Amino acid sequence: MPVKGMQGWLDYMAEELGLTCELTQWGKRYSLPPEAGRGATESVEEPELWCVWMNDFTLYKEMKTTFAQQDPYYISFSYQENSVFDKAQTIWPGDEVVDFYVPPGFTSRGVGVFFFTAYFEKLTDRDVMDFIASIQSYDDTTLMKQLTPALRQILDYSGEGLSRRLFIESRVLEIASMLIGIAEEERQAEKLPLSAFDSTQLHKALEVLEQRMADPPGIGELARTLALNEYKLKAGFRQLFGTTIYEYLRLLRMEKAADLLKDQQLSVGEIGRQVGYQTPHGFQNAFRKYYGASPLEWQKRQGE
């Protein structure tokens, strides 16, 4: 059974490692007892809106488990430095189930920022959360190149007390602003001079995305395949087809999923995997957002 959700993960860690919790001026600090390791994990949050986790610790014991998302739905972005990898890692968990294993002596220093649906609903009436999630699951570099500096600033900040809290909040706002800006930029239609070759290659993009729906190429790979630069690929796609590559991919996945549900031959999890989602939870969330009903609810309505 996977550990589900952030609170489930915290409960698991507390039980396995004997963590102690201390309230601070900026949030909470969860410290390791000497027999389990050294260091701590800290959290700062606005409940149901956003949460920031920072860790700097070394474990003395082995840990092995599996983690999965759980409602309320969130998107998250993290920067990690640890002893498992040769270099710093940027990590963007979407709907995946993550196998987690660390050997004794594992060290970790990193930060993660989580946004819940209600946060973006407060800021804008556009479906920014879903759109960012669709970019995140398709092309991580579009997001992480811009977000990593702000994540590292949170991790490297040495202030304490109220100044620490305010600094973290300011970086959360900065990251949210960048995410909304990315969404607006990706959706902005621009007039480009497109040659006959450009138009032909952009139509080929539709074929590639349909053929590789479950495992689509990143923007860079797709641009190289079509012999277009990334800007012309994204802007030209919007101009010709009136939507972004990410939204078109989501449309393909949802239409294919609906067709498979009509046949009633496959489970929801199997259908989700066929259209590119690694877990039933991720697929069900995307389907509900698109059709206004869960896959099983939608399937039942079609049979009435």
mmCIF file of C-alpha atoms in Angstrom, residues 6-302:
data_model
loop_
_atom_site.group_PDB
_atom_site.id
_atom_site.type_symbol
_atom_site.label_atom_id
_atom_site.label_comp_id
_atom_site.label_asym_id
_atom_site.label_seq_id
_atom_site.Cartn_x
_atom_site.Cartn_y
_atom_site.Cartn_z
ATOM 1 C CA MET A 6 1.530 14.863 2.449
ATOM 2 C CA GLN A 7 -0.048 14.245 5.849
ATOM 3 C CA GLY A 8 0.173 10.502 5.292
ATOM 4 C CA TRP A 9 3.838 10.891 4.432
ATOM 5 C CA LEU A 10 4.467 12.928 7.570
ATOM 6 C CA ASP A 11 2.665 10.350 9.720
ATOM 7 C CA TYR A 12 4.736 7.591 8.143
ATOM 8 C CA MET A 13 8.009 9.471 8.724
ATOM 9 C CA ALA A 14 7.066 10.319 12.303
ATOM 10 C CA GLU A 15 6.342 6.677 13.098
ATOM 11 C CA GLU A 16 9.369 5.256 11.278
ATOM 12 C CA LEU A 17 11.908 7.777 12.565
ATOM 13 C CA GLY A 18 10.409 9.066 15.802
ATOM 14 C CA LEU A 19 10.244 12.700 14.654
ATOM 15 C CA THR A 20 9.557 15.453 17.175
ATOM 16 C CA CYS A 21 7.579 18.540 16.132
ATOM 17 C CA GLU A 22 8.378 22.093 17.244
ATOM 18 C CA LEU A 23 6.284 25.171 16.419
ATOM 19 C CA THR A 24 8.365 28.064 15.093
ATOM 20 C CA GLN A 25 7.637 31.656 14.073
ATOM 21 C CA TRP A 26 7.565 30.559 10.427
ATOM 22 C CA GLY A 27 5.912 27.154 10.659
ATOM 23 C CA LYS A 28 6.905 23.747 12.017
ATOM 24 C CA ARG A 29 10.201 21.936 12.452
ATOM 25 C CA TYR A 30 10.329 18.130 12.530
ATOM 26 C CA SER A 31 13.631 16.991 14.050
ATOM 27 C CA LEU A 32 15.299 13.579 13.902
ATOM 28 C CA PRO A 33 16.238 11.841 17.162
ATOM 29 C CA PRO A 34 19.974 10.980 17.459
ATOM 30 C CA GLU A 35 19.418 7.272 16.900
ATOM 31 C CA ALA A 36 17.579 7.875 13.575
ATOM 32 C CA GLY A 37 19.806 10.570 12.096
ATOM 33 C CA ARG A 38 20.613 14.261 12.305
ATOM 34 C CA GLY A 39 18.950 17.371 10.931
ATOM 35 C CA ALA A 40 15.332 18.333 10.359
ATOM 36 C CA THR A 41 12.475 18.938 7.953
ATOM 37 C CA GLU A 42 10.565 22.220 8.119
ATOM 38 C CA SER A 43 7.185 23.259 6.751
ATOM 39 C CA VAL A 44 5.512 26.600 6.105
ATOM 40 C CA GLU A 45 1.934 26.704 4.857
ATOM 41 C CA GLU A 46 -1.288 28.518 4.230
ATOM 42 C CA PRO A 47 -3.745 25.629 4.780
ATOM 43 C CA GLU A 48 -5.487 24.429 1.591
ATOM 44 C CA LEU A 49 -3.678 27.101 -0.469
ATOM 45 C CA TRP A 50 0.059 26.381 -0.518
ATOM 46 C CA CYS A 51 2.771 24.620 1.426
ATOM 47 C CA VAL A 52 6.586 24.770 1.434
ATOM 48 C CA TRP A 53 8.774 21.959 2.732
ATOM 49 C CA MET A 54 12.508 22.308 3.390
ATOM 50 C CA ASN A 55 14.780 19.500 4.460
ATOM 51 C CA ASP A 56 18.406 19.199 5.531
ATOM 52 C CA PHE A 57 19.150 15.864 7.162
ATOM 53 C CA THR A 58 21.119 12.620 7.200
ATOM 54 C CA LEU A 59 19.397 9.307 7.945
ATOM 55 C CA TYR A 60 21.110 6.505 9.813
ATOM 56 C CA LYS A 61 18.566 3.837 8.895
ATOM 57 C CA GLU A 62 17.145 2.390 5.698
ATOM 58 C CA MET A 63 13.741 3.569 4.474
ATOM 59 C CA LYS A 64 11.639 1.985 1.730
ATOM 60 C CA THR A 65 8.070 2.877 0.767
ATOM 61 C CA THR A 66 5.845 4.151 -2.047
ATOM 62 C CA PHE A 67 4.170 7.560 -2.183
ATOM 63 C CA ALA A 68 1.098 8.716 -4.108
ATOM 64 C CA GLN A 69 -0.864 11.959 -4.389
ATOM 65 C CA GLN A 70 -4.144 12.323 -2.583
ATOM 66 C CA ASP A 71 -6.894 14.950 -2.576
ATOM 67 C CA PRO A 72 -6.903 17.874 -2.278
ATOM 68 C CA TYR A 73 -5.299 17.953 -5.708
ATOM 69 C CA TYR A 74 -2.011 19.816 -5.909
ATOM 70 C CA ILE A 75 0.879 20.573 -8.198
ATOM 71 C CA SER A 76 4.389 20.705 -6.829
ATOM 72 C CA PHE A 77 7.889 21.757 -7.809
ATOM 73 C CA SER A 78 11.102 20.935 -6.001
ATOM 74 C CA TYR A 79 14.839 21.349 -6.025
ATOM 75 C CA GLN A 80 16.864 18.625 -4.309
ATOM 76 C CA GLU A 81 20.492 17.975 -3.475
ATOM 77 C CA ASN A 82 21.149 14.537 -2.030
ATOM 78 C CA SER A 83 23.660 11.737 -1.845
ATOM 79 C CA VAL A 84 21.820 9.454 -4.274
ATOM 80 C CA PHE A 85 22.489 11.692 -7.285
ATOM 81 C CA ASP A 86 25.755 13.028 -8.679
ATOM 82 C CA LYS A 87 24.293 16.497 -9.092
ATOM 83 C CA ALA A 88 21.369 18.630 -7.938
ATOM 84 C CA GLN A 89 18.001 17.459 -9.212
ATOM 85 C CA THR A 90 14.852 19.305 -10.160
ATOM 86 C CA ILE A 91 11.802 17.154 -9.521
ATOM 87 C CA TRP A 92 8.244 17.699 -10.682
ATOM 88 C CA PRO A 93 5.926 15.012 -9.295
ATOM 89 C CA GLY A 94 2.588 15.098 -11.066
ATOM 90 C CA ASP A 95 0.229 12.160 -10.752
ATOM 91 C CA GLU A 96 2.950 9.561 -10.367
ATOM 92 C CA VAL A 97 3.359 6.907 -7.721
ATOM 93 C CA VAL A 98 6.934 7.375 -6.524
ATOM 94 C CA ASP A 99 8.998 4.490 -5.169
ATOM 95 C CA PHE A 100 11.080 5.850 -2.311
ATOM 96 C CA TYR A 101 14.193 4.052 -1.094
ATOM 97 C CA VAL A 102 17.153 5.434 0.816
ATOM 98 C CA PRO A 103 20.097 3.496 2.232
ATOM 99 C CA PRO A 104 21.629 4.171 5.643
ATOM 100 C CA GLY A 105 23.733 7.337 5.490
ATOM 101 C CA PHE A 106 21.422 9.032 2.967
ATOM 102 C CA THR A 107 21.694 12.832 3.052
ATOM 103 C CA SER A 108 19.163 15.257 1.625
ATOM 104 C CA ARG A 109 18.969 19.007 1.286
ATOM 105 C CA GLY A 110 16.078 20.399 -0.704
ATOM 106 C CA VAL A 111 12.887 22.398 -0.981
ATOM 107 C CA GLY A 112 9.439 21.689 -2.394
ATOM 108 C CA VAL A 113 6.593 24.125 -3.108
ATOM 109 C CA PHE A 114 3.027 22.788 -3.337
ATOM 110 C CA PHE A 115 0.023 24.692 -4.712
ATOM 111 C CA PHE A 116 -3.545 23.531 -4.138
ATOM 112 C CA THR A 117 -6.437 24.226 -6.499
ATOM 113 C CA ALA A 118 -8.030 26.858 -4.273
ATOM 114 C CA TYR A 119 -4.917 29.061 -4.465
ATOM 115 C CA PHE A 120 -5.174 29.721 -8.192
ATOM 116 C CA GLU A 121 -8.967 29.902 -8.024
ATOM 117 C CA LYS A 122 -8.517 32.874 -5.689
ATOM 118 C CA LEU A 123 -6.188 34.614 -8.133
ATOM 119 C CA THR A 124 -7.790 34.030 -11.526
ATOM 120 C CA ASP A 125 -10.883 32.588 -13.175
ATOM 121 C CA ARG A 126 -8.723 30.817 -15.783
ATOM 122 C CA ASP A 127 -7.947 27.110 -15.323
ATOM 123 C CA VAL A 128 -4.297 27.877 -14.619
ATOM 124 C CA MET A 129 -3.847 24.900 -12.296
ATOM 125 C CA ASP A 130 -4.971 22.345 -14.878
ATOM 126 C CA PHE A 131 -3.013 24.004 -17.648
ATOM 127 C CA ILE A 132 0.204 24.103 -15.628
ATOM 128 C CA ALA A 133 -0.327 20.452 -14.674
ATOM 129 C CA SER A 134 -0.678 19.569 -18.360
ATOM 130 C CA ILE A 135 2.588 21.390 -19.169
ATOM 131 C CA GLN A 136 4.285 19.788 -16.168
ATOM 132 C CA SER A 137 3.383 16.266 -17.239
ATOM 133 C CA TYR A 138 4.457 16.975 -20.820
ATOM 134 C CA ASP A 139 7.522 19.212 -20.784
ATOM 135 C CA ASP A 140 9.254 19.791 -17.461
ATOM 136 C CA THR A 141 12.004 22.094 -18.759
ATOM 137 C CA THR A 142 9.464 24.781 -19.710
ATOM 138 C CA LEU A 143 8.706 25.209 -16.024
ATOM 139 C CA MET A 144 11.826 24.249 -14.132
ATOM 140 C CA LYS A 145 14.254 26.553 -15.957
ATOM 141 C CA GLN A 146 12.275 29.496 -14.606
ATOM 142 C CA LEU A 147 11.339 28.125 -11.175
ATOM 143 C CA THR A 148 14.641 26.647 -9.994
ATOM 144 C CA PRO A 149 16.309 29.994 -9.036
ATOM 145 C CA ALA A 150 13.409 30.922 -6.725
ATOM 146 C CA LEU A 151 13.412 27.434 -5.193
ATOM 147 C CA ARG A 152 17.135 27.684 -4.482
ATOM 148 C CA GLN A 153 16.654 31.094 -2.876
ATOM 149 C CA ILE A 154 14.206 29.554 -0.399
ATOM 150 C CA LEU A 155 16.635 26.741 0.338
ATOM 151 C CA ASP A 156 19.635 29.048 0.818
ATOM 152 C CA TYR A 157 17.909 31.734 2.929
ATOM 153 C CA SER A 158 19.504 31.964 6.397
ATOM 154 C CA GLY A 159 17.170 34.404 8.152
ATOM 155 C CA GLU A 160 15.041 33.404 11.122
ATOM 156 C CA GLY A 161 11.752 34.352 12.714
ATOM 157 C CA LEU A 162 9.196 36.538 10.956
ATOM 158 C CA SER A 163 11.661 37.577 8.256
ATOM 159 C CA ARG A 164 11.990 33.915 7.238
ATOM 160 C CA ARG A 165 8.236 33.536 6.973
ATOM 161 C CA LEU A 166 7.855 36.699 4.881
ATOM 162 C CA PHE A 167 10.758 35.761 2.617
ATOM 163 C CA ILE A 168 9.237 32.353 1.910
ATOM 164 C CA GLU A 169 5.821 33.881 1.230
ATOM 165 C CA SER A 170 7.402 36.348 -1.198
ATOM 166 C CA ARG A 171 9.006 33.505 -3.139
ATOM 167 C CA VAL A 172 5.735 31.581 -3.210
ATOM 168 C CA LEU A 173 4.104 34.645 -4.784
ATOM 169 C CA GLU A 174 7.000 34.944 -7.228
ATOM 170 C CA ILE A 175 6.622 31.304 -8.312
ATOM 171 C CA ALA A 176 2.837 31.675 -8.651
ATOM 172 C CA SER A 177 3.374 34.793 -10.768
ATOM 173 C CA MET A 178 5.791 32.910 -13.024
ATOM 174 C CA LEU A 179 3.338 30.019 -13.425
ATOM 175 C CA ILE A 180 0.486 32.341 -14.395
ATOM 176 C CA GLY A 181 2.823 34.195 -16.749
ATOM 177 C CA ILE A 182 3.860 30.919 -18.411
ATOM 178 C CA ALA A 183 0.202 29.958 -18.870
ATOM 179 C CA GLU A 184 -0.669 33.336 -20.379
ATOM 180 C CA GLU A 185 2.373 33.332 -22.667
ATOM 181 C CA GLU A 186 1.684 29.799 -23.912
ATOM 182 C CA ARG A 187 -1.912 30.735 -24.745
ATOM 183 C CA GLN A 188 -1.174 34.071 -26.384
ATOM 184 C CA ALA A 189 -1.848 33.959 -30.112
ATOM 185 C CA GLU A 190 0.707 35.729 -32.271
ATOM 186 C CA LYS A 191 0.823 36.265 -36.012
ATOM 187 C CA LEU A 192 3.837 34.611 -37.569
ATOM 188 C CA PRO A 193 4.870 34.363 -41.204
ATOM 189 C CA LEU A 194 4.518 30.638 -41.851
ATOM 190 C CA SER A 195 5.905 29.090 -45.008
ATOM 191 C CA ALA A 196 4.350 26.106 -46.763
ATOM 192 C CA PHE A 197 7.061 23.967 -45.153
ATOM 193 C CA ASP A 198 6.218 25.351 -41.685
ATOM 194 C CA SER A 199 2.526 24.580 -42.170
ATOM 195 C CA THR A 200 3.256 21.056 -43.373
ATOM 196 C CA GLN A 201 5.514 20.353 -40.411
ATOM 197 C CA LEU A 202 3.013 21.765 -37.924
ATOM 198 C CA HIS A 203 0.333 19.451 -39.292
ATOM 199 C CA LYS A 204 2.785 16.600 -38.819
ATOM 200 C CA ALA A 205 2.958 17.621 -35.153
ATOM 201 C CA LEU A 206 -0.691 16.590 -34.820
ATOM 202 C CA GLU A 207 0.191 13.124 -36.108
ATOM 203 C CA VAL A 208 3.165 12.774 -33.777
ATOM 204 C CA LEU A 209 1.132 13.773 -30.726
ATOM 205 C CA GLU A 210 -1.658 11.364 -31.626
ATOM 206 C CA GLN A 211 0.766 8.503 -32.209
ATOM 207 C CA ARG A 212 2.720 9.191 -29.017
ATOM 208 C CA MET A 213 -0.144 10.274 -26.798
ATOM 209 C CA ALA A 214 0.901 8.047 -23.899
ATOM 210 C CA ASP A 215 4.567 9.072 -24.062
ATOM 211 C CA PRO A 216 4.808 12.359 -25.972
ATOM 212 C CA PRO A 217 8.113 13.930 -26.989
ATOM 213 C CA GLY A 218 9.209 17.059 -25.159
ATOM 214 C CA ILE A 219 9.047 20.395 -26.941
ATOM 215 C CA GLY A 220 12.737 20.232 -27.788
ATOM 216 C CA GLU A 221 12.506 16.722 -29.236
ATOM 217 C CA LEU A 222 9.343 17.549 -31.166
ATOM 218 C CA ALA A 223 10.933 20.692 -32.631
ATOM 219 C CA ARG A 224 13.999 18.739 -33.746
ATOM 220 C CA THR A 225 11.827 16.015 -35.268
ATOM 221 C CA LEU A 226 9.924 18.610 -37.306
ATOM 222 C CA ALA A 227 12.983 20.741 -38.169
ATOM 223 C CA LEU A 228 11.425 23.834 -36.537
ATOM 224 C CA ASN A 229 12.711 25.999 -33.731
ATOM 225 C CA GLU A 230 10.805 25.782 -30.445
ATOM 226 C CA TYR A 231 9.306 29.268 -30.706
ATOM 227 C CA LYS A 232 7.910 28.687 -34.187
ATOM 228 C CA LEU A 233 6.621 25.272 -33.125
ATOM 229 C CA LYS A 234 4.647 26.628 -30.163
ATOM 230 C CA ALA A 235 3.523 29.955 -31.652
ATOM 231 C CA GLY A 236 2.797 28.440 -35.073
ATOM 232 C CA PHE A 237 0.774 25.636 -33.489
ATOM 233 C CA ARG A 238 -1.379 28.185 -31.651
ATOM 234 C CA GLN A 239 -1.829 30.214 -34.831
ATOM 235 C CA LEU A 240 -2.860 27.292 -37.031
ATOM 236 C CA PHE A 241 -4.947 25.270 -34.604
ATOM 237 C CA GLY A 242 -6.198 27.819 -32.070
ATOM 238 C CA THR A 243 -4.843 25.979 -29.048
ATOM 239 C CA THR A 244 -1.556 25.096 -27.384
ATOM 240 C CA ILE A 245 0.327 21.851 -27.806
ATOM 241 C CA TYR A 246 -0.368 20.992 -24.170
ATOM 242 C CA GLU A 247 -4.107 21.607 -24.416
ATOM 243 C CA TYR A 248 -4.303 19.674 -27.675
ATOM 244 C CA LEU A 249 -2.582 16.721 -26.038
ATOM 245 C CA ARG A 250 -5.062 16.872 -23.162
ATOM 246 C CA LEU A 251 -7.927 16.912 -25.697
ATOM 247 C CA LEU A 252 -6.509 13.833 -27.452
ATOM 248 C CA ARG A 253 -6.123 11.972 -24.192
ATOM 249 C CA MET A 254 -9.607 12.765 -22.959
ATOM 250 C CA GLU A 255 -11.307 11.875 -26.266
ATOM 251 C CA LYS A 256 -9.392 8.596 -26.465
ATOM 252 C CA ALA A 257 -10.265 7.821 -22.854
ATOM 253 C CA ALA A 258 -13.959 8.456 -23.533
ATOM 254 C CA ASP A 259 -13.863 6.067 -26.516
ATOM 255 C CA LEU A 260 -12.226 3.368 -24.401
ATOM 256 C CA LEU A 261 -14.748 3.860 -21.599
ATOM 257 C CA LYS A 262 -17.616 3.309 -24.040
ATOM 258 C CA ASP A 263 -16.308 -0.192 -24.812
ATOM 259 C CA GLN A 264 -16.348 -1.108 -21.089
ATOM 260 C CA GLN A 265 -13.589 -3.661 -21.678
ATOM 261 C CA LEU A 266 -10.808 -2.059 -19.639
ATOM 262 C CA SER A 267 -10.478 -0.837 -16.072
ATOM 263 C CA VAL A 268 -10.154 2.868 -15.333
ATOM 264 C CA GLY A 269 -6.493 2.367 -14.407
ATOM 265 C CA GLU A 270 -5.736 0.553 -17.670
ATOM 266 C CA ILE A 271 -7.458 3.261 -19.711
ATOM 267 C CA GLY A 272 -5.529 5.945 -17.853
ATOM 268 C CA ARG A 273 -2.226 4.232 -18.610
ATOM 269 C CA GLN A 274 -3.120 3.859 -22.288
ATOM 270 C CA VAL A 275 -3.643 7.616 -22.625
ATOM 271 C CA GLY A 276 -0.552 8.617 -20.658
ATOM 272 C CA TYR A 277 -1.431 8.723 -16.944
ATOM 273 C CA GLN A 278 0.616 6.593 -14.576
ATOM 274 C CA THR A 279 -1.981 6.316 -11.807
ATOM 275 C CA PRO A 280 -5.782 6.049 -11.654
ATOM 276 C CA HIS A 281 -5.827 9.096 -9.378
ATOM 277 C CA GLY A 282 -4.117 11.329 -11.923
ATOM 278 C CA PHE A 283 -6.338 10.108 -14.736
ATOM 279 C CA GLN A 284 -9.557 10.441 -12.746
ATOM 280 C CA ASN A 285 -8.689 13.990 -11.693
ATOM 281 C CA ALA A 286 -7.924 15.056 -15.281
ATOM 282 C CA PHE A 287 -11.071 13.350 -16.593
ATOM 283 C CA ARG A 288 -13.297 14.962 -13.982
ATOM 284 C CA LYS A 289 -11.858 18.396 -14.746
ATOM 285 C CA TYR A 290 -12.513 17.898 -18.464
ATOM 286 C CA TYR A 291 -15.927 16.199 -18.454
ATOM 287 C CA GLY A 292 -17.332 17.278 -15.092
ATOM 288 C CA ALA A 293 -17.710 13.677 -13.916
ATOM 289 C CA SER A 294 -15.479 10.802 -12.895
ATOM 290 C CA PRO A 295 -14.744 8.143 -15.541
ATOM 291 C CA LEU A 296 -17.170 5.684 -13.937
ATOM 292 C CA GLU A 297 -19.883 8.339 -13.561
ATOM 293 C CA TRP A 298 -19.440 9.337 -17.210
ATOM 294 C CA GLN A 299 -19.501 5.703 -18.309
ATOM 295 C CA LYS A 300 -22.723 5.085 -16.392
ATOM 296 C CA ARG A 301 -24.399 8.099 -18.010
ATOM 297 C CA GLN A 302 -23.535 6.800 -21.471
#
